[in-house]
PDB file of C-alpha atoms in Angstrom:
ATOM      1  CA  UNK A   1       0.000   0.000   0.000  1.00 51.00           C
ATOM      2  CA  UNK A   2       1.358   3.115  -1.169  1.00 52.00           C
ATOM      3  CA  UNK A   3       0.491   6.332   1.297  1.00 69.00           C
ATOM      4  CA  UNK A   4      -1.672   8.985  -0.042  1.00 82.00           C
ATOM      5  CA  UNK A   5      -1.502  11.840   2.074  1.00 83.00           C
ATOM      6  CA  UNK A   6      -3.918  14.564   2.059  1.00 84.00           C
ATOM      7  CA  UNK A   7      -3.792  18.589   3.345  1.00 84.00           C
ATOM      8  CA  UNK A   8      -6.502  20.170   4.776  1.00 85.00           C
ATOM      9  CA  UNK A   9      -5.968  24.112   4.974  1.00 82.00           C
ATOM     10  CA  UNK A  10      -6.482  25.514   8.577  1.00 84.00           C
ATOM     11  CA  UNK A  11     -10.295  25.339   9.684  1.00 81.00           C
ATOM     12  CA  UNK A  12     -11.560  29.265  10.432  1.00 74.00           C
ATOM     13  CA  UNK A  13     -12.442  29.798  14.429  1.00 73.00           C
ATOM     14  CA  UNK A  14     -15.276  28.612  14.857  1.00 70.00           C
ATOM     15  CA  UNK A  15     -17.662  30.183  17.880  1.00 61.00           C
ATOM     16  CA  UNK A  16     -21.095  28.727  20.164  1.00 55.00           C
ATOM     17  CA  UNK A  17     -20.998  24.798  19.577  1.00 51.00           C
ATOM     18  CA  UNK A  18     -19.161  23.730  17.032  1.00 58.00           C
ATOM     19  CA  UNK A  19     -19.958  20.056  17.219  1.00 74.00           C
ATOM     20  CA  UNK A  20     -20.219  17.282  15.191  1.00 82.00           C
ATOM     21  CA  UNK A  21     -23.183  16.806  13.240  1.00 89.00           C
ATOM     22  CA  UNK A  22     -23.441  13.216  11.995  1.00 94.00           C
ATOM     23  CA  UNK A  23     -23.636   9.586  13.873  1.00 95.00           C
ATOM     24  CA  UNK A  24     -20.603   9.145  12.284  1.00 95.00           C
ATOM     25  CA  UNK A  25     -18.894  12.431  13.596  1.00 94.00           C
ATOM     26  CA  UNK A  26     -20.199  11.985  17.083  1.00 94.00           C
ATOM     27  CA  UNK A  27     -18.566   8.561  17.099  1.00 95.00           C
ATOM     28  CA  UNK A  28     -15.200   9.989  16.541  1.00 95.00           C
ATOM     29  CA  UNK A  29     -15.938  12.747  18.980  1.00 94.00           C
ATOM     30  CA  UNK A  30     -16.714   9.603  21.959  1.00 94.00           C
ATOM     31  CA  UNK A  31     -13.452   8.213  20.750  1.00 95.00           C
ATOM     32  CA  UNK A  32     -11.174  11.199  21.945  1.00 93.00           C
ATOM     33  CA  UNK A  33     -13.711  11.682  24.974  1.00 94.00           C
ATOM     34  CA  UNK A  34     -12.343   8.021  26.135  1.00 94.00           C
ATOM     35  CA  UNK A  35      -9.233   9.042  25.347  1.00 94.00           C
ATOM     36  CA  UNK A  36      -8.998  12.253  27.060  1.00 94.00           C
ATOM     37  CA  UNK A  37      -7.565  12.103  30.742  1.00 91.00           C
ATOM     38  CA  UNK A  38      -9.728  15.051  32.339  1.00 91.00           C
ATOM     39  CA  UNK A  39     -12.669  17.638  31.144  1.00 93.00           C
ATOM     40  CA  UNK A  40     -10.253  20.195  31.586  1.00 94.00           C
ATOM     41  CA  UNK A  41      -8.124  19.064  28.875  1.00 94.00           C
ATOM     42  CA  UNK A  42     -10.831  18.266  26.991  1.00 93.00           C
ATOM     43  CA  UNK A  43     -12.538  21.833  27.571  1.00 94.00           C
ATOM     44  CA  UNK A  44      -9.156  23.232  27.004  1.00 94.00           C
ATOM     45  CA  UNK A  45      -8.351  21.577  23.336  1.00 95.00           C
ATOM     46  CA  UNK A  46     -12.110  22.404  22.459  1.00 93.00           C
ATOM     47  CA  UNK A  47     -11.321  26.081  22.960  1.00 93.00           C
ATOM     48  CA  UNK A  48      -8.223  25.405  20.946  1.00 94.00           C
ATOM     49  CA  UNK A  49      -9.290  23.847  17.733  1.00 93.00           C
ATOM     50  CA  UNK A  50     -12.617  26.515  17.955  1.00 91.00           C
ATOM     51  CA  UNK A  51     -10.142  29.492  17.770  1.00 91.00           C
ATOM     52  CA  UNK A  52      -8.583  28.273  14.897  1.00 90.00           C
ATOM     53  CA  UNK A  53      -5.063  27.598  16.664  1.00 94.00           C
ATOM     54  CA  UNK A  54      -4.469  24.331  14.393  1.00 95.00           C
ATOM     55  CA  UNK A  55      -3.171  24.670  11.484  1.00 94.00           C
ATOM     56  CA  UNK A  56      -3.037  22.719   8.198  1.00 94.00           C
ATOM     57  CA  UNK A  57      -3.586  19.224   8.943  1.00 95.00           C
ATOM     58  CA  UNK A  58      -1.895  16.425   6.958  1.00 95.00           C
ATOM     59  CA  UNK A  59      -3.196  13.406   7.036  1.00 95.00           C
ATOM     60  CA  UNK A  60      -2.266   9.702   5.728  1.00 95.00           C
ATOM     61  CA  UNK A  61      -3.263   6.105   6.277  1.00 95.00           C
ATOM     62  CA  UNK A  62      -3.047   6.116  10.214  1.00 96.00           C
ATOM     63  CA  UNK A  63      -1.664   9.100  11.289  1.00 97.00           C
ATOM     64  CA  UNK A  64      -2.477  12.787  11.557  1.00 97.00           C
ATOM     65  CA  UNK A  65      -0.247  15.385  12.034  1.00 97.00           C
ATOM     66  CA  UNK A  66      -0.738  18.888  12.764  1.00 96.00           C
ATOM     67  CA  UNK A  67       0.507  22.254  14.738  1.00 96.00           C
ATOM     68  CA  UNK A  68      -0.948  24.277  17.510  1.00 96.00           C
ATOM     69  CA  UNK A  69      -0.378  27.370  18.388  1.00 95.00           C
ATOM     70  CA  UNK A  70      -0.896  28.676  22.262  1.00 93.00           C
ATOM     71  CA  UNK A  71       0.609  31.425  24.191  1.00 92.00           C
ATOM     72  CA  UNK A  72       3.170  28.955  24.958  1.00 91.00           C
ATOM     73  CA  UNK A  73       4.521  28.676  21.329  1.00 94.00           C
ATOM     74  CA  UNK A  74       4.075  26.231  18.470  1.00 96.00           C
ATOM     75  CA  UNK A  75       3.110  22.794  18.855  1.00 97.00           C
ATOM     76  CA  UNK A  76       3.352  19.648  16.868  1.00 97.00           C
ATOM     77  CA  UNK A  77       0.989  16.883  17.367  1.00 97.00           C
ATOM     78  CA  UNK A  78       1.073  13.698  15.565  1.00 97.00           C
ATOM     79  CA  UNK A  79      -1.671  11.107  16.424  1.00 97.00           C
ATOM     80  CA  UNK A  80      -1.994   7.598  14.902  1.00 97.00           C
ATOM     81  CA  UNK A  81      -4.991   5.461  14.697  1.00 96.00           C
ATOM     82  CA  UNK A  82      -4.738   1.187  13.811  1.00 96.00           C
ATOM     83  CA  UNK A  83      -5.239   0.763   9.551  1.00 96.00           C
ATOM     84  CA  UNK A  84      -6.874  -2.082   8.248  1.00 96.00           C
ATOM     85  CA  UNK A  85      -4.863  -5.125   6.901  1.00 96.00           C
ATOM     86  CA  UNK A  86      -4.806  -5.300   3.287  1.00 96.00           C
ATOM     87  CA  UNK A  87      -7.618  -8.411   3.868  1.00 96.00           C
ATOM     88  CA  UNK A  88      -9.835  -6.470   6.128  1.00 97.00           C
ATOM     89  CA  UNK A  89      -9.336  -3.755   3.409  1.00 96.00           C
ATOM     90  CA  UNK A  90     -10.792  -6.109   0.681  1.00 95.00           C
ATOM     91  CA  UNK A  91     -13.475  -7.260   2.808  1.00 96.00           C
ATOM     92  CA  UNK A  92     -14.660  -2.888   3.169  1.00 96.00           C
ATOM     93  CA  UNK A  93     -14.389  -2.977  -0.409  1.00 96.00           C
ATOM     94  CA  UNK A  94     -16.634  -5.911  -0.818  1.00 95.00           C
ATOM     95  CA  UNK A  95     -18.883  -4.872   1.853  1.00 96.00           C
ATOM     96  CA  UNK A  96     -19.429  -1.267   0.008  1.00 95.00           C
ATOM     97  CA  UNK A  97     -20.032  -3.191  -3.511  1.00 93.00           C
ATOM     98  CA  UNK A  98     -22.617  -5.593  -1.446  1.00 91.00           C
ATOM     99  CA  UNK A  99     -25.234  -2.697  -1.971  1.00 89.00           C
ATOM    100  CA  UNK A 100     -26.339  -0.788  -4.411  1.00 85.00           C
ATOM    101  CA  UNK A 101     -26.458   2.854  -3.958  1.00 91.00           C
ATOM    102  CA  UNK A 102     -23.367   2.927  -1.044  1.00 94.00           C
ATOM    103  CA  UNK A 103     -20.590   4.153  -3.099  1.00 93.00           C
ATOM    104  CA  UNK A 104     -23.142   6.882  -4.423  1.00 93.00           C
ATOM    105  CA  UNK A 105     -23.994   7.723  -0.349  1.00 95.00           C
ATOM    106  CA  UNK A 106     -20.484   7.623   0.273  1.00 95.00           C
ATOM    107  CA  UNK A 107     -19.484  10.079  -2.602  1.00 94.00           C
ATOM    108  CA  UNK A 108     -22.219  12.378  -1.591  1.00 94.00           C
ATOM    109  CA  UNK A 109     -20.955  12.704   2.088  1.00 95.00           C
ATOM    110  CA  UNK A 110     -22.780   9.752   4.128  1.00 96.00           C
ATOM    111  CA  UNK A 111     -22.028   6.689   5.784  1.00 96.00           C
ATOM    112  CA  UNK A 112     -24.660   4.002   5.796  1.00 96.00           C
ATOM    113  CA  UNK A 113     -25.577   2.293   9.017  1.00 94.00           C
ATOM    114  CA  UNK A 114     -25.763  -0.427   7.481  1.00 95.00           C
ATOM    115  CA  UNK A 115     -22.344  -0.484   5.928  1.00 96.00           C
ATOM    116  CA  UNK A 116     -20.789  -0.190   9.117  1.00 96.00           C
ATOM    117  CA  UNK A 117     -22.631  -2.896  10.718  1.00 96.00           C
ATOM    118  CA  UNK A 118     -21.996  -4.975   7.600  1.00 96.00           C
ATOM    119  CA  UNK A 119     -18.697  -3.981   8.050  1.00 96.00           C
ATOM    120  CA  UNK A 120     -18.402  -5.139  11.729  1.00 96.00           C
ATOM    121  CA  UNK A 121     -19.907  -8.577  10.911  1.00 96.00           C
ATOM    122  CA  UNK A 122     -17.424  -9.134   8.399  1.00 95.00           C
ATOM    123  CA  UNK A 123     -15.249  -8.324  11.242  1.00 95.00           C
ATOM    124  CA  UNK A 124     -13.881  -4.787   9.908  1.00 96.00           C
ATOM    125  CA  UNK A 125     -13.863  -2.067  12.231  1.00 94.00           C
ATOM    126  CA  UNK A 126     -14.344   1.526  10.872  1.00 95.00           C
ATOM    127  CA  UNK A 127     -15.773   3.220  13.922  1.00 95.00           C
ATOM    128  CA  UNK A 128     -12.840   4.065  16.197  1.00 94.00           C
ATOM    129  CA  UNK A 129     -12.504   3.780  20.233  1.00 92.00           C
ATOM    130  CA  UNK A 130     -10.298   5.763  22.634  1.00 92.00           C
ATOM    131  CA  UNK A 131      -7.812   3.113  23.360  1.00 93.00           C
ATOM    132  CA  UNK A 132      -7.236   3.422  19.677  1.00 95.00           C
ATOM    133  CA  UNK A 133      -6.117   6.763  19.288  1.00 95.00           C
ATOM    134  CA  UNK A 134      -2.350   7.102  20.201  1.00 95.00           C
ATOM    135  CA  UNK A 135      -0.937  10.942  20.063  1.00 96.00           C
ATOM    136  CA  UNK A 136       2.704  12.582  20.311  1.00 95.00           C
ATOM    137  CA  UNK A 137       2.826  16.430  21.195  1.00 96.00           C
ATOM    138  CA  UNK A 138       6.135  18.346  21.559  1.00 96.00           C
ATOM    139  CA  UNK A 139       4.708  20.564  24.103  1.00 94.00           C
ATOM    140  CA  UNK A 140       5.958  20.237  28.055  1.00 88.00           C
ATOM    141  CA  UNK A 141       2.957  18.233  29.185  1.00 81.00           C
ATOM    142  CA  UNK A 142       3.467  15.097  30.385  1.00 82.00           C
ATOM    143  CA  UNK A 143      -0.239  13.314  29.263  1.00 84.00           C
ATOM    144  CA  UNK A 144      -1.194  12.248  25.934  1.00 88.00           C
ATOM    145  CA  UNK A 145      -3.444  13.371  24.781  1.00 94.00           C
ATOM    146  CA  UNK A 146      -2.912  17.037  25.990  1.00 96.00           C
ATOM    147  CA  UNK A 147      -5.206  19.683  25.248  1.00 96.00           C
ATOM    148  CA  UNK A 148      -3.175  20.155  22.182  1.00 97.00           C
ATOM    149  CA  UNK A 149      -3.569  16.824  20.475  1.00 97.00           C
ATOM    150  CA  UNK A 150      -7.390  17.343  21.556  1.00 96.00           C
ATOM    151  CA  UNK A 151      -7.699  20.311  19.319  1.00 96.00           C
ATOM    152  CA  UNK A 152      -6.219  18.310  16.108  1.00 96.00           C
ATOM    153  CA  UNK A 153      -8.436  15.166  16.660  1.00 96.00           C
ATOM    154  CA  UNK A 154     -11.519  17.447  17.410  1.00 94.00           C
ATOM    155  CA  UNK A 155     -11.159  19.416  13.812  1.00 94.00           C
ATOM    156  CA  UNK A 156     -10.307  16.081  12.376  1.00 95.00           C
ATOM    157  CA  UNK A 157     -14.157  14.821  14.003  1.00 94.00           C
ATOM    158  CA  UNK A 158     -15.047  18.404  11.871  1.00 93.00           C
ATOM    159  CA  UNK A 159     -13.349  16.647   8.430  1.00 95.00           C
ATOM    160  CA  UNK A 160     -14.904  13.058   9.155  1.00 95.00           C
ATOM    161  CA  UNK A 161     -18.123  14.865   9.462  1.00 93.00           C
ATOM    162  CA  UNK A 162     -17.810  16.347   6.313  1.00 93.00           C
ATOM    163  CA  UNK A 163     -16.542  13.615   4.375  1.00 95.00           C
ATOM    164  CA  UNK A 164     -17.180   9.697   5.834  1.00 96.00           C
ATOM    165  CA  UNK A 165     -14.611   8.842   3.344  1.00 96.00           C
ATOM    166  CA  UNK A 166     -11.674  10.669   5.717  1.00 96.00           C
ATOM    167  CA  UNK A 167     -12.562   7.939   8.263  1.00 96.00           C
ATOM    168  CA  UNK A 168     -11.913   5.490   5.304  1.00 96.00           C
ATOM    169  CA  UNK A 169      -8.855   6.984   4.313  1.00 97.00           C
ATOM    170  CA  UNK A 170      -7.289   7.216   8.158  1.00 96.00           C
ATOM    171  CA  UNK A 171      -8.319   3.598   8.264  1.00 96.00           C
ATOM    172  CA  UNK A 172      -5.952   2.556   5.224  1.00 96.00           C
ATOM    173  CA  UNK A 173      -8.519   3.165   2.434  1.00 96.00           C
ATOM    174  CA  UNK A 174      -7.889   6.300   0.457  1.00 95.00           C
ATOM    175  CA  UNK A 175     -10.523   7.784  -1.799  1.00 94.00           C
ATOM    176  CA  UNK A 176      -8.737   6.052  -5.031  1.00 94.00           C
ATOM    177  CA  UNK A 177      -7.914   2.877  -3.957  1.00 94.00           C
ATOM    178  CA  UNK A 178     -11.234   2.141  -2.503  1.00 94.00           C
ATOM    179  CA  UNK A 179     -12.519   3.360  -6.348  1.00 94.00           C
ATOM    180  CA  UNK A 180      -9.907   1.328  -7.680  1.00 93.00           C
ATOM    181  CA  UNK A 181     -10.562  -2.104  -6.033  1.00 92.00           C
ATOM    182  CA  UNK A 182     -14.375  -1.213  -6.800  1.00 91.00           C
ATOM    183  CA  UNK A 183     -13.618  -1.156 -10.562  1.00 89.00           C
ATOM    184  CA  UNK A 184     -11.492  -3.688 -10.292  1.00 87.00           C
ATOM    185  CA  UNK A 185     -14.101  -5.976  -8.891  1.00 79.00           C
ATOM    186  CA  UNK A 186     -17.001  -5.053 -11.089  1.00 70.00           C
ATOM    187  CA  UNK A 187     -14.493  -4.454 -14.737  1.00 62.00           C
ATOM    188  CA  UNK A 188     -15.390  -7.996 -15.964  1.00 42.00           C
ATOM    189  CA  UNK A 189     -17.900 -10.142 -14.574  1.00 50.00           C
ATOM    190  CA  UNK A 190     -19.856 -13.083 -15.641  1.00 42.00           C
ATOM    191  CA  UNK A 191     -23.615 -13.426 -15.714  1.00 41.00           C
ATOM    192  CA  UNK A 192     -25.413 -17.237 -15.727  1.00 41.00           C
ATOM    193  CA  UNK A 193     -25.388 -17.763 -19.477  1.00 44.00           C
ATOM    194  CA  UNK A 194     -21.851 -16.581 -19.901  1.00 49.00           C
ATOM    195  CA  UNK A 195     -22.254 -12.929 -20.663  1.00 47.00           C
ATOM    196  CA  UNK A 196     -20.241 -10.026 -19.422  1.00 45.00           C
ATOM    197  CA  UNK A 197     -21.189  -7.247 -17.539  1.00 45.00           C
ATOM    198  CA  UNK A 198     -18.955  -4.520 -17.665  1.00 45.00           C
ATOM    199  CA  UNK A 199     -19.065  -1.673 -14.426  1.00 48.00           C
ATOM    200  CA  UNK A 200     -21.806   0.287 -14.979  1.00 52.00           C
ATOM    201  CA  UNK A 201     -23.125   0.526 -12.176  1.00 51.00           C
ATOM    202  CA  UNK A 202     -20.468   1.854 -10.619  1.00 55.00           C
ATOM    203  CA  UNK A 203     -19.730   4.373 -13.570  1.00 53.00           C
ATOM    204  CA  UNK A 204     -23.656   5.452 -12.981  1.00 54.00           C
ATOM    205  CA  UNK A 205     -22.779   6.208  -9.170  1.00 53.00           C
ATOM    206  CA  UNK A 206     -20.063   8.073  -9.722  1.00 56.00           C
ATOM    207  CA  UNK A 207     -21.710  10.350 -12.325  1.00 56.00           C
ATOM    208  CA  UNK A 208     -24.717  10.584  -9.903  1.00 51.00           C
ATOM    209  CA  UNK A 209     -22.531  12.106  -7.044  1.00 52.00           C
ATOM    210  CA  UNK A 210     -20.461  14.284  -9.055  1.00 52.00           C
ATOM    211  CA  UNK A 211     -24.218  15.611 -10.625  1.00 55.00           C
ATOM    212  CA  UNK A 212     -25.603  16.107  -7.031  1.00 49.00           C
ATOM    213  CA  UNK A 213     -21.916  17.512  -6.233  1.00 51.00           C
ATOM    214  CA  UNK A 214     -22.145  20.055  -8.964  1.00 52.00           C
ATOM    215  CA  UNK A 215     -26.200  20.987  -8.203  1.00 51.00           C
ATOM    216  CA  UNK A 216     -25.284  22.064  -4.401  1.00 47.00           C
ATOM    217  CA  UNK A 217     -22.538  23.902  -5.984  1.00 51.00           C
ATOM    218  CA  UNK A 218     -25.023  25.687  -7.631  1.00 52.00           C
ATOM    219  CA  UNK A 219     -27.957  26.408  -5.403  1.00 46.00           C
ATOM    220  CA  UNK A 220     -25.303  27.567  -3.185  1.00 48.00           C
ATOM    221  CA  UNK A 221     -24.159  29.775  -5.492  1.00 50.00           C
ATOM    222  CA  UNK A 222     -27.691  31.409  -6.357  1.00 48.00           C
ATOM    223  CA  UNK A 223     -28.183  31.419  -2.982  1.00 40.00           C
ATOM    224  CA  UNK A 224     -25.031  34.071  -2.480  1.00 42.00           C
ATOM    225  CA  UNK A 225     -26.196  35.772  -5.736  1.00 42.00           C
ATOM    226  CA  UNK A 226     -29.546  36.466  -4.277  1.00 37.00           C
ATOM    227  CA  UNK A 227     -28.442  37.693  -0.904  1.00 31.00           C
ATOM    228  CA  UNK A 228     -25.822  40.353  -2.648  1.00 41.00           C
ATOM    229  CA  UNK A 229     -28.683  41.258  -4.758  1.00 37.00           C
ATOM    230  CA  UNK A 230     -30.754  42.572  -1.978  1.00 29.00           C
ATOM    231  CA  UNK A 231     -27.623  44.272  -0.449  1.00 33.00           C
TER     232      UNK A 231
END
């Protein structure tokens, strides 16, 4: 497995509660609650990450690495999380091709239920748990996770919210490969009477997402269009 590492850009301050939204998100959000020695250092890296002290986060196949800023100085946190064997990773793959409509749901920004309980039969765990989530901070604190590390894995709950297929992609399973071994599955099949079916189905997902992609794009931007109008 190659690594495919991604940059996120810092996240703006965010004020009030600036929470996760999805079942998903909240899950990850539990996960660095467990992990988290005290409230105070949780309160403390929630104030962090809200005031935009992170900055660009880059993150790979098990591991997330970032910088916080406090009035102490810079900080560099690097936190890892377990990937998936290459088996468990063909078993995800299979599990998302088991049902039609999941790489569409995933492409649009949501994780099924019931892919991660499919998942979790098939013994594949996507859903993380505090004892998973292992951090390094050069700051003077002793604890891991400090309030620093806190603030990173809290706006990384933000970009798992946004986009189920971070989770994926922290779990070994990067946006391409997952496509990959998904074409690669459905390229040449054959049907009872010795047929082929090529991956159309797929193809039609994909097309479907990047459609619903481009209509947001667009009500969004009428939306901005119609509020400088009246202004």
């Amino acid at each position: 497995m190659t690594a495919s590492v991604v940059s996120h850009p810092p996240i703006a301050a965010r004020r009030g509660a600036a929470r996760a939204r999805t079942w998903w998100g909240k899950a990850w959000v539990r996960a660095l609650e467990e992990a988290a020695y005290a409230e105070t250092d949780l309160r403390r890296g929630r104030s962090l990450s809200r005031a935009g002290a992170v900055g660009g986060i880059s993150l790979t196949a098990g591991q997330v690495v970032a910088a916080v800023a406090d009035d102490r100085g810079l900080h560099t946190v690097d936190a890892r999380l377990p990937v998936l064997t290459p088996e468990s990773r063909a078993t995800l793959v299979e599990v998302v091709a088991a049902e039609a409509g999941r790489i569409g749901s995933l492409l649009a920004g949501d994780l099924p239920h019931s892919l991660v309980e499919h998942a979790d039969e098939a013994g594949v765990e996507l859903l993380p748990f505090g004892t998973e989530l292992e951090t390094t901070c050069t700051c003077v604190g002793w604890l891991d996770p400090c309030p620093h590390a806190l603030a990173v894995l809290s706006q990384v709950a933000w970009l798992v919210d946004d986009d189920p297929l971070v989770l994926l992609h922290l779990r070994g399973l990067p946006r391409d490969e997952l496509l990959a071994g998904l074409h690669a599955r459905t390229a040449v099949s054959y049907t009872s009477d010795g047929g082929e079916e090529t991956d159309a189905d797929l193809d039609t997902a994909l097309d479907a997402a990047a459609r619903a992609a481009r209509i947001l794009e667009l009500l969004d931007g009428d939306a901005d269009a119609r509020v400088d109008h009246l202004f």
